[in-house]
Tab-separated table of C-alpha atoms in Angstrom:
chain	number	residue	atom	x	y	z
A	1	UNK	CA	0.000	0.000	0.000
A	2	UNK	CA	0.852	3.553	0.033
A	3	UNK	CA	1.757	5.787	2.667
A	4	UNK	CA	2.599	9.517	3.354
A	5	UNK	CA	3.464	11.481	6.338
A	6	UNK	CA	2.957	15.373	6.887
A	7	UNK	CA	2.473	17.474	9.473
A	8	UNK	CA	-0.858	18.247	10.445
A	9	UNK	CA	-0.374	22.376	11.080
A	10	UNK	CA	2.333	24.953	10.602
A	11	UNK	CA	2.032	28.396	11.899
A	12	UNK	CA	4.430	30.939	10.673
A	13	UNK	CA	4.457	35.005	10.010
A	14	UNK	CA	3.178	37.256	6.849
A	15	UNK	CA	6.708	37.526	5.068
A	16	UNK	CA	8.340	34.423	6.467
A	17	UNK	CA	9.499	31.521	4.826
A	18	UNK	CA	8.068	28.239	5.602
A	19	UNK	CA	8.808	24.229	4.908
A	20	UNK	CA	6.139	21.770	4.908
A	21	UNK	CA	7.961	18.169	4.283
A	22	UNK	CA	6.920	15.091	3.317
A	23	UNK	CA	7.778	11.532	3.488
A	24	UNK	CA	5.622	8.527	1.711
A	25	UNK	CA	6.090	4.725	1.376
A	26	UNK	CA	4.727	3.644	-2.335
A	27	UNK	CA	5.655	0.919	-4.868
A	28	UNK	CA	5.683	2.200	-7.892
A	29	UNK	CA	7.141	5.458	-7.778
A	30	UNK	CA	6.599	8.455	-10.794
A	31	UNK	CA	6.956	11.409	-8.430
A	32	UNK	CA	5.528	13.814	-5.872
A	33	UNK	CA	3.068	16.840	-6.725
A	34	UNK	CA	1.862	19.080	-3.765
A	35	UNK	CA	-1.855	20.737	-3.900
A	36	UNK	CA	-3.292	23.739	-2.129
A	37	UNK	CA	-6.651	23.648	-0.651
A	38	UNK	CA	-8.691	26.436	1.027
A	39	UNK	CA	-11.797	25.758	3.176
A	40	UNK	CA	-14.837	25.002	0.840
A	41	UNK	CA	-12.317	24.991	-2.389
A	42	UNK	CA	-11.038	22.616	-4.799
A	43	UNK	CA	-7.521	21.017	-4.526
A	44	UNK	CA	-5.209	23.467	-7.090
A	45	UNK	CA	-2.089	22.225	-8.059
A	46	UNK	CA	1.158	23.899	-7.003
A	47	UNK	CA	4.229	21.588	-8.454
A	48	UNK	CA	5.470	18.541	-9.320
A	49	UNK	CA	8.798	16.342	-9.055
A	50	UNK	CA	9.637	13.484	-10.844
A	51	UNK	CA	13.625	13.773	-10.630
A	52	UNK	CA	15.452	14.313	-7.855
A	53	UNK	CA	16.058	18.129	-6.785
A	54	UNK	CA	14.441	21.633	-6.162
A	55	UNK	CA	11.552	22.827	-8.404
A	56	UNK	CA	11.055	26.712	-8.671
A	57	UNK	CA	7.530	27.757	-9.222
A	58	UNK	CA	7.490	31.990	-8.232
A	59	UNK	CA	7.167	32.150	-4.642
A	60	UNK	CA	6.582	28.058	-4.252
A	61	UNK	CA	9.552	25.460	-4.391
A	62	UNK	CA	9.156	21.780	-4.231
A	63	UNK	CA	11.953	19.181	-3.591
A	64	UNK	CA	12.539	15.079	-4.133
A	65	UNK	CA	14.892	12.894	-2.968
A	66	UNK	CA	13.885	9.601	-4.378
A	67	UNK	CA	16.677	7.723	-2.274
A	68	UNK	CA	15.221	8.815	0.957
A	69	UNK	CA	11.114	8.711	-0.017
A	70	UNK	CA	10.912	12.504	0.905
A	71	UNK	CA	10.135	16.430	-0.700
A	72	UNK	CA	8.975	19.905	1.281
A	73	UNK	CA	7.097	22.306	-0.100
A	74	UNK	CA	8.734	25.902	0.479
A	75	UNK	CA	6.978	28.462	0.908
A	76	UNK	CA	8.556	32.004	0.625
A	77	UNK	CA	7.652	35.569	1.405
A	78	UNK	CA	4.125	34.538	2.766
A	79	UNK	CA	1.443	36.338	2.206
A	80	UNK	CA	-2.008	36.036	4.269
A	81	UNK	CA	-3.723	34.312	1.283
A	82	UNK	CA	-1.337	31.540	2.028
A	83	UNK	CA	-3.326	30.317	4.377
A	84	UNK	CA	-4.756	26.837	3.176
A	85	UNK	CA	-4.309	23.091	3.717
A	86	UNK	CA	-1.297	21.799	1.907
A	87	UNK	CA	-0.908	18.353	0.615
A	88	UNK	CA	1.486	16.358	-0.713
A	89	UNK	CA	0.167	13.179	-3.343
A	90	UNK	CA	2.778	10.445	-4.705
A	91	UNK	CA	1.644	9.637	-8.393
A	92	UNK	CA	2.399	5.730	-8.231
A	93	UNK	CA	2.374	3.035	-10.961
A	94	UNK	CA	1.795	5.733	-13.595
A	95	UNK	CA	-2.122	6.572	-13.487
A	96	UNK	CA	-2.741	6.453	-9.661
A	97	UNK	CA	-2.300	9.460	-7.228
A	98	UNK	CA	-2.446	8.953	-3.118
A	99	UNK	CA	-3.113	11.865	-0.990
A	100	UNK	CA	-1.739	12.866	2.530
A	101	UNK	CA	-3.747	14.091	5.245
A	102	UNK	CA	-2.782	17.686	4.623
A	103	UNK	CA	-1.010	20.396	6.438
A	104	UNK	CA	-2.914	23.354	8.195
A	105	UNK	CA	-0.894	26.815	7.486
A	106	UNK	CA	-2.002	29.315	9.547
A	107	UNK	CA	-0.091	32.615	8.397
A	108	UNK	CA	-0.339	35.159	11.017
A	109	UNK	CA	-0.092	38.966	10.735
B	1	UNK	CA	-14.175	25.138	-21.687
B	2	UNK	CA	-12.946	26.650	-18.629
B	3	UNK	CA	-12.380	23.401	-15.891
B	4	UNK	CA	-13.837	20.488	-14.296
B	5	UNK	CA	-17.674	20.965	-13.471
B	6	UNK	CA	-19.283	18.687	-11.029
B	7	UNK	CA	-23.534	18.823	-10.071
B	8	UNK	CA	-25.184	18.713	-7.827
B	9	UNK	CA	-22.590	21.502	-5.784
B	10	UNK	CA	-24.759	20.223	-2.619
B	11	UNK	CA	-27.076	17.321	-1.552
B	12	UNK	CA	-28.618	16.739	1.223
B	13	UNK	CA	-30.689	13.499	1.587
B	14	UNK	CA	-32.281	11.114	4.262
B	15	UNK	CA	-30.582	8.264	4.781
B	16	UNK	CA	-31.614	4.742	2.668
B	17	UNK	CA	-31.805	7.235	-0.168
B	18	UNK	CA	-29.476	7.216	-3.437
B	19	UNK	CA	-28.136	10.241	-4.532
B	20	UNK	CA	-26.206	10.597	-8.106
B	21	UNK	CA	-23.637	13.104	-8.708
B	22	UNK	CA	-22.055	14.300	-11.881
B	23	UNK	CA	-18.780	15.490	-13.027
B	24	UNK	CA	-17.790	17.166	-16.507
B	25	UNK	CA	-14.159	16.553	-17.010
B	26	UNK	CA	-12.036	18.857	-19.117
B	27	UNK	CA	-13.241	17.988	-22.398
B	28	UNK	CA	-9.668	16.960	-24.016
B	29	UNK	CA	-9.250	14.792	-20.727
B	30	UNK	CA	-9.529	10.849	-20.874
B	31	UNK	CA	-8.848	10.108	-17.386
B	32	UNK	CA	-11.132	10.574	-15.082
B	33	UNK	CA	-11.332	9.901	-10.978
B	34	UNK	CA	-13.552	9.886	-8.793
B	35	UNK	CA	-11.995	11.096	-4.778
B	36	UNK	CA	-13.693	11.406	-1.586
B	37	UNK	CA	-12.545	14.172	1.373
B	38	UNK	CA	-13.708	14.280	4.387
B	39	UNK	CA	-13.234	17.167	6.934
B	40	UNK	CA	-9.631	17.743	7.485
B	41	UNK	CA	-8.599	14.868	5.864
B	42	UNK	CA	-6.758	14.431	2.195
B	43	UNK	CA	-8.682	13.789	-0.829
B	44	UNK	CA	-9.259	9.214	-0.879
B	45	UNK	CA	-9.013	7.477	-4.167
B	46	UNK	CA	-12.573	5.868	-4.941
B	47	UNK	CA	-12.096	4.779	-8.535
B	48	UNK	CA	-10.720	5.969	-11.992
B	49	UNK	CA	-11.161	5.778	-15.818
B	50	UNK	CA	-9.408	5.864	-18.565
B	51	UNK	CA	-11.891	6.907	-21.551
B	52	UNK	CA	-15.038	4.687	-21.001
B	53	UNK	CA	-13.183	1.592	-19.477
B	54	UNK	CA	-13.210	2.049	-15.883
B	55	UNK	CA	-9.832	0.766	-14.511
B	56	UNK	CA	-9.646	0.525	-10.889
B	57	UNK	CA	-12.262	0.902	-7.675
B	58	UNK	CA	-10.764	0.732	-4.250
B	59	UNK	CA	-11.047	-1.641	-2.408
B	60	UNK	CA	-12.637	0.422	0.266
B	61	UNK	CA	-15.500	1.012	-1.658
B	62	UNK	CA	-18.804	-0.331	-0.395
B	63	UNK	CA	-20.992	-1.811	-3.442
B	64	UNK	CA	-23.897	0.937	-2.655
B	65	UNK	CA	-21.449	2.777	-4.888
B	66	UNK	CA	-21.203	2.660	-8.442
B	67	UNK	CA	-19.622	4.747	-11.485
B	68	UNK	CA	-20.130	4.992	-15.197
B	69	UNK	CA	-18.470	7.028	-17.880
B	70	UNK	CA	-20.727	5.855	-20.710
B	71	UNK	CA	-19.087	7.808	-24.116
B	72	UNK	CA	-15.946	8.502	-22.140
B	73	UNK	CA	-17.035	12.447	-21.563
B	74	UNK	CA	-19.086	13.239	-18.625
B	75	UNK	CA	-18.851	10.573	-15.630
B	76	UNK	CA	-21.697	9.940	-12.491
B	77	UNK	CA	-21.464	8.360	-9.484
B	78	UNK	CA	-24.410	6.924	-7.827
B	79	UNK	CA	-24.944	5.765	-3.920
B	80	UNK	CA	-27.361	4.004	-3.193
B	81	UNK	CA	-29.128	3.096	-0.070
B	82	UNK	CA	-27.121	6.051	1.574
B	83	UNK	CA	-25.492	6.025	5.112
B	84	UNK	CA	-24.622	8.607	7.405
B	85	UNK	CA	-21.089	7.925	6.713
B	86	UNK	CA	-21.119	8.913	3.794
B	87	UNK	CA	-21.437	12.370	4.449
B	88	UNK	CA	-18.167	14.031	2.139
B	89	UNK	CA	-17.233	16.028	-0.262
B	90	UNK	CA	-17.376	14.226	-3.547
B	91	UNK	CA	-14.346	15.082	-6.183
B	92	UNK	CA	-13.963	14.723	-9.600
B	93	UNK	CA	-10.636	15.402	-11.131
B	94	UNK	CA	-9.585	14.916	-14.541
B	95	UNK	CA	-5.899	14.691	-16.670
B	96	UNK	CA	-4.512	14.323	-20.346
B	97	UNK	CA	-3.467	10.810	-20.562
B	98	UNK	CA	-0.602	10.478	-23.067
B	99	UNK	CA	0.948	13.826	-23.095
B	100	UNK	CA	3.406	14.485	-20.751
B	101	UNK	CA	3.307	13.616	-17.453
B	102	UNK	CA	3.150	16.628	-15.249
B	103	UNK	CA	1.850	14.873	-12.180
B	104	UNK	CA	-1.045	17.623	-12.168
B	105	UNK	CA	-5.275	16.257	-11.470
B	106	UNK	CA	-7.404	18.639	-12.487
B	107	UNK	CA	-10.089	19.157	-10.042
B	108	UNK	CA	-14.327	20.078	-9.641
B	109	UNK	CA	-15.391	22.250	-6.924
B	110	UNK	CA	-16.958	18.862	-5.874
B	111	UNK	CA	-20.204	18.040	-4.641
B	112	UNK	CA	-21.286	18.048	-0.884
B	113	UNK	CA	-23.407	15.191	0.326
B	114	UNK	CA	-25.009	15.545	3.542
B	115	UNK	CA	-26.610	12.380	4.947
B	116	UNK	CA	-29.404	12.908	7.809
């Protein structure tokens, strides 16, 4: 089966930087995506990582390291509209894509 | 064509009652899934298809539920003889199969079923 482990809630500060990581257990391995959420919303999708290394989307950055079943999300210069669930979802034997349980951001004034 | 569109955006229904939802995928899409979220939890795999031919339903799922993507456009899923528990917000997400592989699911609003 699959598994994935993220923190439940972060709190952090309007301008700060923040790190949400994530580590899964999956056969079947194509990569790691990460999804925003915010209450009553749909899941959006932020990035994606196949290959091992650092993914640069604006103010979002996603990392993989294959050989240790783990990414982060990093989020920089936050801004109040930040706040949102976060999750992280291993794409596994190609077509299939597992969810975490999601991380709470709070971003506080 | 502007995204995924899922109906009913709410239910609510007494329980022993079946309740059908639908979901509009992005028309170029071929894969289709169905996910189910409930509150502060992460969106759980139900079942997905590829075109018409549906290709996988979790194991998890009860039989009361059922899906169909009949021309391999618009999909519905159908409960029947609702429960309580299944109470959720229902999500359709949809992605280009054979292009490349961008790891993104392209997801409804979904549909909220309330079970009394």
């Amino acid at each position: 089966g699959q598994s994935l482990e993220q923190p439940s809630e972060v709190t952090a500060v309007e301008g700060a930087i923040v790190q949400i990581n994530c580590t899964y257990q999956t056969s079947g391995f194509y990569g790691l995506s990460w999804y925003q959420q915010h209450d009553g919303g749909a899941p959006t999708f932020l990035s994606y990582n196949a290959l091992d290394g650092l993914e640069e989307t604006g103010r979002f950055s996603s990392f993989l390291s294959r050989s240790d079943s783990y990414g982060y999300l990093l989020l920089q210069e936050l801004q109040m509209k930040d706040s949102a669930s976060y999750f992280c979802a291993v794409q596994y034997n190609f077509n299939k894509f597992y969810f975490g349980s999601g991380t709470k951001l709070n971003v506080k004034p | 064509d502007t995204g995924v569109s899922q109906n009913p955006r709410h239910k609510i229904t007494k329980r022993g009652q079946n309740v059908t939802f639908r979901c509009d995928p992005i028309s170029e899409h071929n894969r289709l899934y169905w996910y189910r979220q409930t509150l502060g939890q992460g969106p759980e795999f139900l079942t997905y298809f590829q075109n018409e031919a549906q290709l996988e339903k979790s194991r998890l799922l009860s039989d009361r539920f059922s899906a169909e993507r009949p021309k391999g456009s618009f999909s519905t899923l159908e409960i029947q003889r609702t429960e309580q528990g299944d109470s959720a917000m229902y999500l359709c997400a949809s992605s280009l199969a054979g292009g490349e592989n961008t790891g993104e699911l392209f997801f409804g609003e979904g549909s909220r079923l309330t079970v009394l």
